[in-house]
Tab-separated table of N, CA and C in Angstrom:
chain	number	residue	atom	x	y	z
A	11	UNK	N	0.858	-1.173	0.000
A	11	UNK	CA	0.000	0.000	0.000
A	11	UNK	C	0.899	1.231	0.000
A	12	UNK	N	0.367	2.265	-1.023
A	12	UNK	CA	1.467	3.588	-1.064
A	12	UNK	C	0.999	4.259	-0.314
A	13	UNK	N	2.026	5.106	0.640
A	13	UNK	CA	1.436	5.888	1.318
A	13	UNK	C	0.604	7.485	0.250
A	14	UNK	N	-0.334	8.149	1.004
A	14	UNK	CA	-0.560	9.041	-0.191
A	14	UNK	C	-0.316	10.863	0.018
A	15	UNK	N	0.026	11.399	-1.204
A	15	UNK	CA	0.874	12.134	-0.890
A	15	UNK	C	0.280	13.397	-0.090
A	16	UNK	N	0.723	14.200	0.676
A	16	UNK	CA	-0.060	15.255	1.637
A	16	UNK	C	0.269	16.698	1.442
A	17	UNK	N	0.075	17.110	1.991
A	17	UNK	CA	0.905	18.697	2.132
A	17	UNK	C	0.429	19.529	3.511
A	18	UNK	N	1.371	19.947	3.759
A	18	UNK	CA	1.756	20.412	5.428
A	18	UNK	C	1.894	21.711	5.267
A	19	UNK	N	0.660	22.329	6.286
A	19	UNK	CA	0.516	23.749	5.910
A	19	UNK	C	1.471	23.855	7.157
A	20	UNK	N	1.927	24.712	7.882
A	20	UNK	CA	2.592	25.020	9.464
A	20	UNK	C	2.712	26.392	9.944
A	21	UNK	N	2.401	26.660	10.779
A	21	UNK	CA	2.073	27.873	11.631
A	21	UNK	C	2.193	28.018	12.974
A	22	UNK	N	3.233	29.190	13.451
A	22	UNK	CA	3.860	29.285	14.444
A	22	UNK	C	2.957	30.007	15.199
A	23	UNK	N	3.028	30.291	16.513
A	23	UNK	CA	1.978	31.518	17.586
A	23	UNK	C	2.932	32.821	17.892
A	24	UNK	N	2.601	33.972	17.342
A	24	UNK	CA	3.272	34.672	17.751
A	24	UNK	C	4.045	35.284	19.320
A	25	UNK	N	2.987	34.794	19.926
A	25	UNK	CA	3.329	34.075	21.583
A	25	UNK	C	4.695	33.843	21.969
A	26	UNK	N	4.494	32.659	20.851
A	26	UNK	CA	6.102	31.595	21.209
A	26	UNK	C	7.149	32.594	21.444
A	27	UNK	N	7.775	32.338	22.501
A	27	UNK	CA	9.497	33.233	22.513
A	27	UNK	C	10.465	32.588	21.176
A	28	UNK	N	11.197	33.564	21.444
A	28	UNK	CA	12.413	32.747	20.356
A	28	UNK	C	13.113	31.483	20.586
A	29	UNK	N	13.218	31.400	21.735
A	29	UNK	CA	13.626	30.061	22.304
A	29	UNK	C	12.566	28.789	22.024
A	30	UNK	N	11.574	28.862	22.376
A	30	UNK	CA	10.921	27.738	21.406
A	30	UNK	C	10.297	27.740	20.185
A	31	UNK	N	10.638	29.064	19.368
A	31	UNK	CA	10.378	29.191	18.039
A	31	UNK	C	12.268	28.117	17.632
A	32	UNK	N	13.291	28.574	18.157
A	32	UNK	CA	14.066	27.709	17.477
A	32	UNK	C	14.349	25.946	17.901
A	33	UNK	N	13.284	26.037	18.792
A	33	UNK	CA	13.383	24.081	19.070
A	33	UNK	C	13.004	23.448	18.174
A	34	UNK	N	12.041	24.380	17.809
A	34	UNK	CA	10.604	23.465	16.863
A	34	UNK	C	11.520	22.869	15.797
A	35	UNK	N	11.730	21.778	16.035
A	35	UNK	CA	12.378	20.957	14.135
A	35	UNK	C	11.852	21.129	13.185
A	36	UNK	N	13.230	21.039	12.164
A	36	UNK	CA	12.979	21.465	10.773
A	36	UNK	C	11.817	20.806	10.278
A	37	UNK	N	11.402	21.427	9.619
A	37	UNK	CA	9.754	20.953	8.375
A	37	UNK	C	9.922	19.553	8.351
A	38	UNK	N	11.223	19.606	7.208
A	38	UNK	CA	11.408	18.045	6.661
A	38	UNK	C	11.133	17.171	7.339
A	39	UNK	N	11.776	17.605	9.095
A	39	UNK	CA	11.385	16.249	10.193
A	39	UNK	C	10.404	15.834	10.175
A	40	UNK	N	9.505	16.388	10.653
A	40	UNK	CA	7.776	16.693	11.223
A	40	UNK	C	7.283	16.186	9.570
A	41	UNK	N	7.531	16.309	8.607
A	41	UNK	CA	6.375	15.450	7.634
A	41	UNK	C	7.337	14.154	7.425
A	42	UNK	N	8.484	13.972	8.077
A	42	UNK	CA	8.630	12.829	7.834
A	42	UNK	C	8.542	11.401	8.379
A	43	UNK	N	8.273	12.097	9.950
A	43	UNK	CA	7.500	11.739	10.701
A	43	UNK	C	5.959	11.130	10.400
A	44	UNK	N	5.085	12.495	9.401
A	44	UNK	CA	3.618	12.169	9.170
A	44	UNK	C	3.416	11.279	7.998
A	45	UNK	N	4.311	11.269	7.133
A	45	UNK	CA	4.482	10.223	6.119
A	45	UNK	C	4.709	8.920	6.666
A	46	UNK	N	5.199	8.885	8.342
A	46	UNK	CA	5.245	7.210	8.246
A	46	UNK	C	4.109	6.872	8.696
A	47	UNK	N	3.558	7.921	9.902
A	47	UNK	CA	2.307	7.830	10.285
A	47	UNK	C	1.294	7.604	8.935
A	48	UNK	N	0.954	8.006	7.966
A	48	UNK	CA	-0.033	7.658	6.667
A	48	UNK	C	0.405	6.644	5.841
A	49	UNK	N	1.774	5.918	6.687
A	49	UNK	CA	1.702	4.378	5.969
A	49	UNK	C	0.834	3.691	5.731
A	50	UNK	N	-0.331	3.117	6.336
A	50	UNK	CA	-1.427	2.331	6.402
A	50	UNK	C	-2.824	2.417	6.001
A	51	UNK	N	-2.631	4.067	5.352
A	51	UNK	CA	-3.713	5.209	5.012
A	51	UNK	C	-3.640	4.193	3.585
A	52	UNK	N	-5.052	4.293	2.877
A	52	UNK	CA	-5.235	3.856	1.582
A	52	UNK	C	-5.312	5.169	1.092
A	53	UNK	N	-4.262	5.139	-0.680
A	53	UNK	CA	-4.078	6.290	-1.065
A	53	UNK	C	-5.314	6.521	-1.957
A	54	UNK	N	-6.133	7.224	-1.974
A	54	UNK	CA	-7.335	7.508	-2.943
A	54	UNK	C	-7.151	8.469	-4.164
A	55	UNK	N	-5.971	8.697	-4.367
A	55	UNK	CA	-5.066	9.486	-5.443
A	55	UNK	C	-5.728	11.097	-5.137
A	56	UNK	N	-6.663	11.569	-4.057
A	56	UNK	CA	-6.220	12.695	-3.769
A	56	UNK	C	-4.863	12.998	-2.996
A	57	UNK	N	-4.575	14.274	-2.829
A	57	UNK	CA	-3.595	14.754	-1.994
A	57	UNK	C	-3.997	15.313	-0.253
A	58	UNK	N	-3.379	14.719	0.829
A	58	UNK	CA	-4.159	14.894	2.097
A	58	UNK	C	-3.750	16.538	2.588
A	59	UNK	N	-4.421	17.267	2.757
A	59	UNK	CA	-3.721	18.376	3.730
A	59	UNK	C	-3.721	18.046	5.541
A	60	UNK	N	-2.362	18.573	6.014
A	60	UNK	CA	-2.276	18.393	7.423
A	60	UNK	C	-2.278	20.132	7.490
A	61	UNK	N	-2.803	20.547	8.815
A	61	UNK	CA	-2.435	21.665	8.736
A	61	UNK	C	-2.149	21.259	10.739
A	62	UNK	N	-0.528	22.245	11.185
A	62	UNK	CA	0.231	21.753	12.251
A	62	UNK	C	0.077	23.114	12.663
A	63	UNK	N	-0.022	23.531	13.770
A	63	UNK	CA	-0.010	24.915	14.720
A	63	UNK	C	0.894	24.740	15.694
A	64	UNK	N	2.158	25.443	16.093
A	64	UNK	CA	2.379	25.682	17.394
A	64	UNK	C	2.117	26.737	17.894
A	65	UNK	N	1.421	26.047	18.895
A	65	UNK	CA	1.059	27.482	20.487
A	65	UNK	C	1.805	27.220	21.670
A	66	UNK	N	1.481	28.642	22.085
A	66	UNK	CA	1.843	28.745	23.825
A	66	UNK	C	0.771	27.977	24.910
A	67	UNK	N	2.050	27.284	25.860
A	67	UNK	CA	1.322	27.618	26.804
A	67	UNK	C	-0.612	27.859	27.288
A	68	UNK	N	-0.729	28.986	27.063
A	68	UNK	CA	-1.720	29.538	27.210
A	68	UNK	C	-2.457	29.469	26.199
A	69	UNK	N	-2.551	29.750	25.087
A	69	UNK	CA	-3.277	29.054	24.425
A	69	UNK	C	-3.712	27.812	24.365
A	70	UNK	N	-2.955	26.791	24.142
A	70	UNK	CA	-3.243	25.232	24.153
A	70	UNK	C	-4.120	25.161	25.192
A	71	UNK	N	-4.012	25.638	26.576
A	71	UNK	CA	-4.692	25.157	27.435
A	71	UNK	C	-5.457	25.928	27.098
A	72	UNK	N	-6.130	26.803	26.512
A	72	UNK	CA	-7.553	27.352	26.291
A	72	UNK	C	-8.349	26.775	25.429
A	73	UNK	N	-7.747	25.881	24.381
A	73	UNK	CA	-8.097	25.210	23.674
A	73	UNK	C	-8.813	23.848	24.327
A	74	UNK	N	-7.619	23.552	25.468
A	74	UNK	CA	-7.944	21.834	25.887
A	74	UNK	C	-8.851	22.015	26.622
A	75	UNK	N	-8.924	23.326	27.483
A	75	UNK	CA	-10.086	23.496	28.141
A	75	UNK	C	-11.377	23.501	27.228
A	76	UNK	N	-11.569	24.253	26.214
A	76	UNK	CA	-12.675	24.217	25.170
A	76	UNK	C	-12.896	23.344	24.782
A	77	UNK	N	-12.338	22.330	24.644
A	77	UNK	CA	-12.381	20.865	23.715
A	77	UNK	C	-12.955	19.742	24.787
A	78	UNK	N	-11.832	19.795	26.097
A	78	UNK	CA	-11.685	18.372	26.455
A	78	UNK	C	-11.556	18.873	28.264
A	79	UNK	N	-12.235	19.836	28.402
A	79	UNK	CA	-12.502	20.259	29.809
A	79	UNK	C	-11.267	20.670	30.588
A	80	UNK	N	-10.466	20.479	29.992
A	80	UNK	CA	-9.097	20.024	30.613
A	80	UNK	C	-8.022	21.742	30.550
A	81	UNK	N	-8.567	22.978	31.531
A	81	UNK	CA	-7.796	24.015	31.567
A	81	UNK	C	-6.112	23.977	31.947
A	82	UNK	N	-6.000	23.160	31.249
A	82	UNK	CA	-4.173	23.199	31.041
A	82	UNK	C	-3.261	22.708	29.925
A	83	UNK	N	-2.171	23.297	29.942
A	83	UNK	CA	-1.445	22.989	29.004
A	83	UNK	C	-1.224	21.805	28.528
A	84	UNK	N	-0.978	21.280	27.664
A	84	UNK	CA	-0.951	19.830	26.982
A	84	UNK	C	0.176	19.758	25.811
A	85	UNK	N	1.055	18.538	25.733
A	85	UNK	CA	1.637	18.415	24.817
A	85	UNK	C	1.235	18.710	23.214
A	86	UNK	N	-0.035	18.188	22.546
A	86	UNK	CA	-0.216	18.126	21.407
A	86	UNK	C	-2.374	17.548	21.662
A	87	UNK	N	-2.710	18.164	20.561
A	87	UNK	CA	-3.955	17.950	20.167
A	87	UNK	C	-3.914	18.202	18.900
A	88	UNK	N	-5.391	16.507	18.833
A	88	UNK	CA	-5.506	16.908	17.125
A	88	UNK	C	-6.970	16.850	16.757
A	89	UNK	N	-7.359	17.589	15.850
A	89	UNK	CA	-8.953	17.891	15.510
A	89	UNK	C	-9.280	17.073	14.008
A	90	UNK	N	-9.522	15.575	13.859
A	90	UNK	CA	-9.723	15.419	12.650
A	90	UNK	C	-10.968	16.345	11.490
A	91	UNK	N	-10.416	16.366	10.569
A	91	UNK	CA	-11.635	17.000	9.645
A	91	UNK	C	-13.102	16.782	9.253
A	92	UNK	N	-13.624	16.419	9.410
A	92	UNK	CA	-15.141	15.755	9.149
A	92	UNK	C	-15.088	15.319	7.543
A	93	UNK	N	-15.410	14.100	7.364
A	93	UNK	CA	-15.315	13.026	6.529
A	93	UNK	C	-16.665	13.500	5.455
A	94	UNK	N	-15.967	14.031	4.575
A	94	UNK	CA	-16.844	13.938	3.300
A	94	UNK	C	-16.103	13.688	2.202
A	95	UNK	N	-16.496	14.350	0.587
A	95	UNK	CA	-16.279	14.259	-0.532
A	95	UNK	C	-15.834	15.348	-0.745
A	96	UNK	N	-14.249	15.915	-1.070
A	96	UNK	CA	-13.819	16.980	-1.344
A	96	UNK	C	-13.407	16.963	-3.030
A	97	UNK	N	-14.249	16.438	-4.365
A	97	UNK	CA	-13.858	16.662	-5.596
A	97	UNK	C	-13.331	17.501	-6.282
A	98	UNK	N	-12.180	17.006	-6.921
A	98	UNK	CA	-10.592	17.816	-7.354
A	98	UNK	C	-10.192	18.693	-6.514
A	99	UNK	N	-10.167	18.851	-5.197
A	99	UNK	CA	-9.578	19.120	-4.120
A	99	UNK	C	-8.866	18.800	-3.087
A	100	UNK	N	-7.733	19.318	-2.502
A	100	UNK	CA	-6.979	18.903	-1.383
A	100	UNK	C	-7.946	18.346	-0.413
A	101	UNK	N	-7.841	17.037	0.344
A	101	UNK	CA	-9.091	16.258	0.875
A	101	UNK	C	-7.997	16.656	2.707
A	102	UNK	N	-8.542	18.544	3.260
A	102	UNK	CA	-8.531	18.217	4.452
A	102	UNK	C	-8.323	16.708	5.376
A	103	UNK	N	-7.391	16.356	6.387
A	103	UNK	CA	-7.275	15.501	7.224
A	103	UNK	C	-7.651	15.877	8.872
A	104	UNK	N	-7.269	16.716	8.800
A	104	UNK	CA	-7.280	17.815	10.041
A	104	UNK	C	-6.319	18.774	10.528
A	105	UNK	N	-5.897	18.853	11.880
A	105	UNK	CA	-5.333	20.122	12.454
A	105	UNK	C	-4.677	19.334	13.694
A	106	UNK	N	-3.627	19.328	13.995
A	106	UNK	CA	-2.485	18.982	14.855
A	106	UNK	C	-2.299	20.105	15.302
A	107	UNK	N	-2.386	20.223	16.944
A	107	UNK	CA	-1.805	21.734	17.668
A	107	UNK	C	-0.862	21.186	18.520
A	108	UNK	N	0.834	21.458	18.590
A	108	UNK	CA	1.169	21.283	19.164
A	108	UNK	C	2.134	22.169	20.328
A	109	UNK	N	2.609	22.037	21.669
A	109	UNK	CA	2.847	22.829	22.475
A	109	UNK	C	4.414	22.775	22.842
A	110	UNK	N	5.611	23.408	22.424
A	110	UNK	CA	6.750	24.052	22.104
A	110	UNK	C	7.154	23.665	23.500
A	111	UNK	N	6.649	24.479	24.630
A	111	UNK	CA	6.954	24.036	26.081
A	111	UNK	C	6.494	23.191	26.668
A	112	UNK	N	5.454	22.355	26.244
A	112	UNK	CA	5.024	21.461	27.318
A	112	UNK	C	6.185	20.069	26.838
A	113	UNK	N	6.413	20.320	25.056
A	113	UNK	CA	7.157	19.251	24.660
A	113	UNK	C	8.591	19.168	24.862
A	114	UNK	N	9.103	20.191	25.067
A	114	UNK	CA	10.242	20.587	25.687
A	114	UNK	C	10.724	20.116	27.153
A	115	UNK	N	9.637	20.540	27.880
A	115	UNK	CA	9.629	19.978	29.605
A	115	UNK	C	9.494	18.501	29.783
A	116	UNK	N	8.905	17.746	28.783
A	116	UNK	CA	8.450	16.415	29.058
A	116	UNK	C	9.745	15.873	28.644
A	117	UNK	N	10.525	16.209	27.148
A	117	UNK	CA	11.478	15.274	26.843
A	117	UNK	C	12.775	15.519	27.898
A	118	UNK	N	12.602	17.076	28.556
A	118	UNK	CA	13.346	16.854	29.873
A	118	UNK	C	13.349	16.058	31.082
A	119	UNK	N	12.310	15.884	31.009
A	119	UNK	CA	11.863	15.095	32.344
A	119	UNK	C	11.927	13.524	32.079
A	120	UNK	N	11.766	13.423	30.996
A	120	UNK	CA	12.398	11.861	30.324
A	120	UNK	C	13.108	11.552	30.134
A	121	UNK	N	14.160	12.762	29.778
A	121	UNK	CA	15.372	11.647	29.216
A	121	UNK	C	15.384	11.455	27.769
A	122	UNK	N	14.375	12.292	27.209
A	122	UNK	CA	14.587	11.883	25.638
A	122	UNK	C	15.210	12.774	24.683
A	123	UNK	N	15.845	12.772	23.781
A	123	UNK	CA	16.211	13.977	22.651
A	123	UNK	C	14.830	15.028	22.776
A	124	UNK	N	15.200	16.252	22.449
A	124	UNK	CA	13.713	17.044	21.764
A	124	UNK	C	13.394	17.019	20.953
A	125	UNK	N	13.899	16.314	19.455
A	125	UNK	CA	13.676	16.414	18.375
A	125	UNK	C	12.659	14.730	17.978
A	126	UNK	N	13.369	14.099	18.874
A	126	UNK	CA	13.010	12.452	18.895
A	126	UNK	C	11.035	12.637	19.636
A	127	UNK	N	10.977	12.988	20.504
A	127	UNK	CA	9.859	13.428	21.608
A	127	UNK	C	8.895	14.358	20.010
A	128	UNK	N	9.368	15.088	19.988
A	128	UNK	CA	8.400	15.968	18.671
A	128	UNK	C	8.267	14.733	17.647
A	129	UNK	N	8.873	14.189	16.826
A	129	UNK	CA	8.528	12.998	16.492
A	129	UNK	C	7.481	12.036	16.775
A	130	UNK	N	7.510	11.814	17.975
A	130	UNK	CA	6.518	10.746	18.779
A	130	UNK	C	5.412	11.744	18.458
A	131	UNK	N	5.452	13.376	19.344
A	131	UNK	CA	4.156	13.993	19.083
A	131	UNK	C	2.943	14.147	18.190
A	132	UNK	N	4.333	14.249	17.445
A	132	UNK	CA	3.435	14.277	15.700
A	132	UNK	C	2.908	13.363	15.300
A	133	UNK	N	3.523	12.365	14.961
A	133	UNK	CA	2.924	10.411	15.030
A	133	UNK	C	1.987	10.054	15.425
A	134	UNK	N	1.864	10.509	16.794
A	134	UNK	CA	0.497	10.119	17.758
A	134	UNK	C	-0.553	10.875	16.862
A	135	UNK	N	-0.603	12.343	16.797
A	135	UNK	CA	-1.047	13.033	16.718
A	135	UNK	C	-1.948	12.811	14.810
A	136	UNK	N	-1.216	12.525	14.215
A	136	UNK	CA	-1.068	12.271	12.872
A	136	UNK	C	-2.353	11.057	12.951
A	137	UNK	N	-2.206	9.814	13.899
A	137	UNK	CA	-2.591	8.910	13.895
A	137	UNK	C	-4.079	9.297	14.329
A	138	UNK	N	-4.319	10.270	15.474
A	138	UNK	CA	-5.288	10.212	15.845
A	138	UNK	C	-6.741	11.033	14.702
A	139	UNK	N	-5.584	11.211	13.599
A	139	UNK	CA	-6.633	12.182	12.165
A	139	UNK	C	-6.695	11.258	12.020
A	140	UNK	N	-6.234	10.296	11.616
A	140	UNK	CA	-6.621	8.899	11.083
A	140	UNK	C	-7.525	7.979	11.755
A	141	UNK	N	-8.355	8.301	13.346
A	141	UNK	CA	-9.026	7.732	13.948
A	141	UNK	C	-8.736	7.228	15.019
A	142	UNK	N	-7.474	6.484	15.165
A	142	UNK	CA	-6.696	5.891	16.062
A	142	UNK	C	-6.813	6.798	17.287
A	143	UNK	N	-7.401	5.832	18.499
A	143	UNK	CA	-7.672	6.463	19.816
A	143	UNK	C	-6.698	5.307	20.900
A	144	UNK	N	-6.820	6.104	22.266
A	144	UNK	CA	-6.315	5.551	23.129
A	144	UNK	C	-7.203	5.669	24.412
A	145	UNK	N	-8.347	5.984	24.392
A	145	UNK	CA	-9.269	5.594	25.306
A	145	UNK	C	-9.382	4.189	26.124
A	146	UNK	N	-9.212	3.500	25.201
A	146	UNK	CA	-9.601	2.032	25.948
A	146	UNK	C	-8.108	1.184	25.956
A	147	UNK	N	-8.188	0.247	26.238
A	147	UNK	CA	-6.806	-0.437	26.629
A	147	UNK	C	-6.459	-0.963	25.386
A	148	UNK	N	-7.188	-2.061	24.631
A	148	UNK	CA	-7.292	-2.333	23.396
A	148	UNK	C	-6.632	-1.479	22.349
A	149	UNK	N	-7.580	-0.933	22.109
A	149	UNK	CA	-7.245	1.022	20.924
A	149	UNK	C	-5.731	1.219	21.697
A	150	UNK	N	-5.664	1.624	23.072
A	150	UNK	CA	-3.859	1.983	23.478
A	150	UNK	C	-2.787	1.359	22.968
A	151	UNK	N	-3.276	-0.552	22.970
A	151	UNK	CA	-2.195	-0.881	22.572
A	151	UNK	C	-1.850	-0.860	21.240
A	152	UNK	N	-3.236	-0.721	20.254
A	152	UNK	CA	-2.687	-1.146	18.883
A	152	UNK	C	-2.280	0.441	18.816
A	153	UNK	N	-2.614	1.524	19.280
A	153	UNK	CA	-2.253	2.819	18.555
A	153	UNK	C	-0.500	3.031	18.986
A	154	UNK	N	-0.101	2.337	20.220
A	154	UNK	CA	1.302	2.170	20.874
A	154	UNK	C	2.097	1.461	20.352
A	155	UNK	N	1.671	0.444	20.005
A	155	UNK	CA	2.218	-0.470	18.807
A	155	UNK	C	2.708	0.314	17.154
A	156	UNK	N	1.896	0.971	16.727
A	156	UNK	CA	1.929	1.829	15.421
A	156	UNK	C	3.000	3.141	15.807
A	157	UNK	N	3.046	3.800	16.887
A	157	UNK	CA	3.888	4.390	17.290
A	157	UNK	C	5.162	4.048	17.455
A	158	UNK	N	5.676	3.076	18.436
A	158	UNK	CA	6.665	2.283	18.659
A	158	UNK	C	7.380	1.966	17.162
A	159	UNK	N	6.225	1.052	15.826
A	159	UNK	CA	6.947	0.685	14.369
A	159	UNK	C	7.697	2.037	13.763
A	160	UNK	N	6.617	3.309	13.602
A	160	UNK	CA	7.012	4.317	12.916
A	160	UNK	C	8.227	4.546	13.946
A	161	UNK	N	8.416	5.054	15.289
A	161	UNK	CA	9.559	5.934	15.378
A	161	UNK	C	10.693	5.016	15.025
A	162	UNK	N	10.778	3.185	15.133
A	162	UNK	CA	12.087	3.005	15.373
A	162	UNK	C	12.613	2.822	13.594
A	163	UNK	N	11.814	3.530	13.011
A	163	UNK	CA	11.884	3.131	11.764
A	163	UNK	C	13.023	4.397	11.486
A	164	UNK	N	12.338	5.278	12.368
A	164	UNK	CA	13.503	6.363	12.426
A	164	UNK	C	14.808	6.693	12.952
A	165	UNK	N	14.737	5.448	13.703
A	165	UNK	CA	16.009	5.453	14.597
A	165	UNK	C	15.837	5.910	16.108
A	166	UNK	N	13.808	6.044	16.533
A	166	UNK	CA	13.858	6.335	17.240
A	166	UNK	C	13.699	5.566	18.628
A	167	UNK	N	14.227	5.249	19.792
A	167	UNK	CA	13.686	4.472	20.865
A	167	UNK	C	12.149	4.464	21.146
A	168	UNK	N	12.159	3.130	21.656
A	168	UNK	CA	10.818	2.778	21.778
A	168	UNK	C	10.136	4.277	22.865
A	169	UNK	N	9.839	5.124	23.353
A	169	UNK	CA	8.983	6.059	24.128
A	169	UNK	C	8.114	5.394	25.271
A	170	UNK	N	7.545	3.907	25.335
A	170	UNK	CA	7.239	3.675	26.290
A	170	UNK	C	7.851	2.882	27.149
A	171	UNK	N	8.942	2.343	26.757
A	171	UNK	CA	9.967	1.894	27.488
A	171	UNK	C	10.639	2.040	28.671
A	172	UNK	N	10.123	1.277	29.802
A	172	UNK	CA	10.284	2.140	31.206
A	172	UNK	C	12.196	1.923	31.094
A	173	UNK	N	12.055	3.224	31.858
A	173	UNK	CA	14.021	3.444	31.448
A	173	UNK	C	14.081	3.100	33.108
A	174	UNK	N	15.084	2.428	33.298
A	174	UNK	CA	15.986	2.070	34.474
A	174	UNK	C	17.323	3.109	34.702
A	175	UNK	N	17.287	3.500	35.878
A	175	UNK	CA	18.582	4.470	36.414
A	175	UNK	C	19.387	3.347	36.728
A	176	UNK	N	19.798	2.526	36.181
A	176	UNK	CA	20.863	1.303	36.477
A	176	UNK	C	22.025	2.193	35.871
C-alpha cells in the first residue's frame, strides 16, 4: 500500500518566545514523521492536507479546556476534519496543535532527545486524524504499537519503554 501524498501547511503563535520558536524541528522532520504515520492510510489518489499549529502555553490550554474540559497545558492535540467528498480538491485531514513548552519539559523530564519526543508527538497526533484512539486499553495498545513501528523506523527508541537508572 502507497502511502498518499499530503501537504503540510505550518504555523507558528506569535506568543512563542524565540527560544521555542528555534526548538521546533525542521519541516522536513515533522512530515517525515507524518508520512510514516499515513503508511497504512489507503491512497485515494487525492492529496491529504495536514495543517500543524504551534502554540503557547496559554493558548493550548484554552483550547484543551474548550475541547476536552481540561484548563491546562498539553503536549499536542488533534482535531480530525469531518469526513466527506472533497472533488478535485486537497481532501482536508485535520489540524495537529502542538505545544513548544510542554514538549520541551516532558522530553526533559524523560530523558529523551527534543527532536526524537516531537517525532513521537506528531505520530500520535497524525494517527489520531486517522481515527486511532487511546481511550480504551485495546485502541492503546494497537495505537502504541503503530507508534513504537514508525519511530524506530527512524532510529527512534521505543517512548514507552520504562528506562531504568541502572
Amino acid at each position: 500500500m502507497s502511502r498518499p501524498s499530503f501537504v503540510l501547511q505550518m504555523q507558528c503563535s506569535p506568543e512563542l518566545s524565540v527560544a521555542e520558536l528555534a526548538a521546533i524541528p525542521a519541516r522536513r522532520l515533522l512530515r517525515a514523521a507524518i508520512a510514516l504515520a499515513l503508511t497504512d492510510t489507503v491512497d485515494d489518489g487525492q492529496t491529504l492536507e495536514i495543517s500543524l499549529h504551534c502554540l503557547s502555553d496559554a493558548e493550548i490550554a484554552a483550547i484543551n479546556g474548550q475541547f476536552r474540559q481540561r484548563a491546562q497545558p498539553t503536549n499536542c492535540l488533534s482535531f480530525p476534519a469531518p469526513e466527506q467528498v472533497w472533488p478535485g480538491r486537497r481532501r482536508p485531514l485535520g489540524e495537529i496543535l502542538l505545544c513548544p513548552a510542554v514538549i520541551a519539559r516532558e522530553a526533559k523530564e524523560q530523558g529523551k532527545p527534543l527532536r526524537d519526543h516531537y517525532r513521537h508527538m506528531v505520530i500520535h497526533s497524525t494517527l489520531h486524524l486517522l481515527g486511532y484512539d487511546h481511550e480504551e486499553e485495546q485502541e492503546a495498545e494497537q495505537m502504541e504499537s503503530l507508534e513504537i513501528r514508525f519511530l524506530a523506523q527512524l532510529g527512534v527508541a521505543d517512548p514507552y519503554r520504562i528506562q531504568s537508572n541502572e
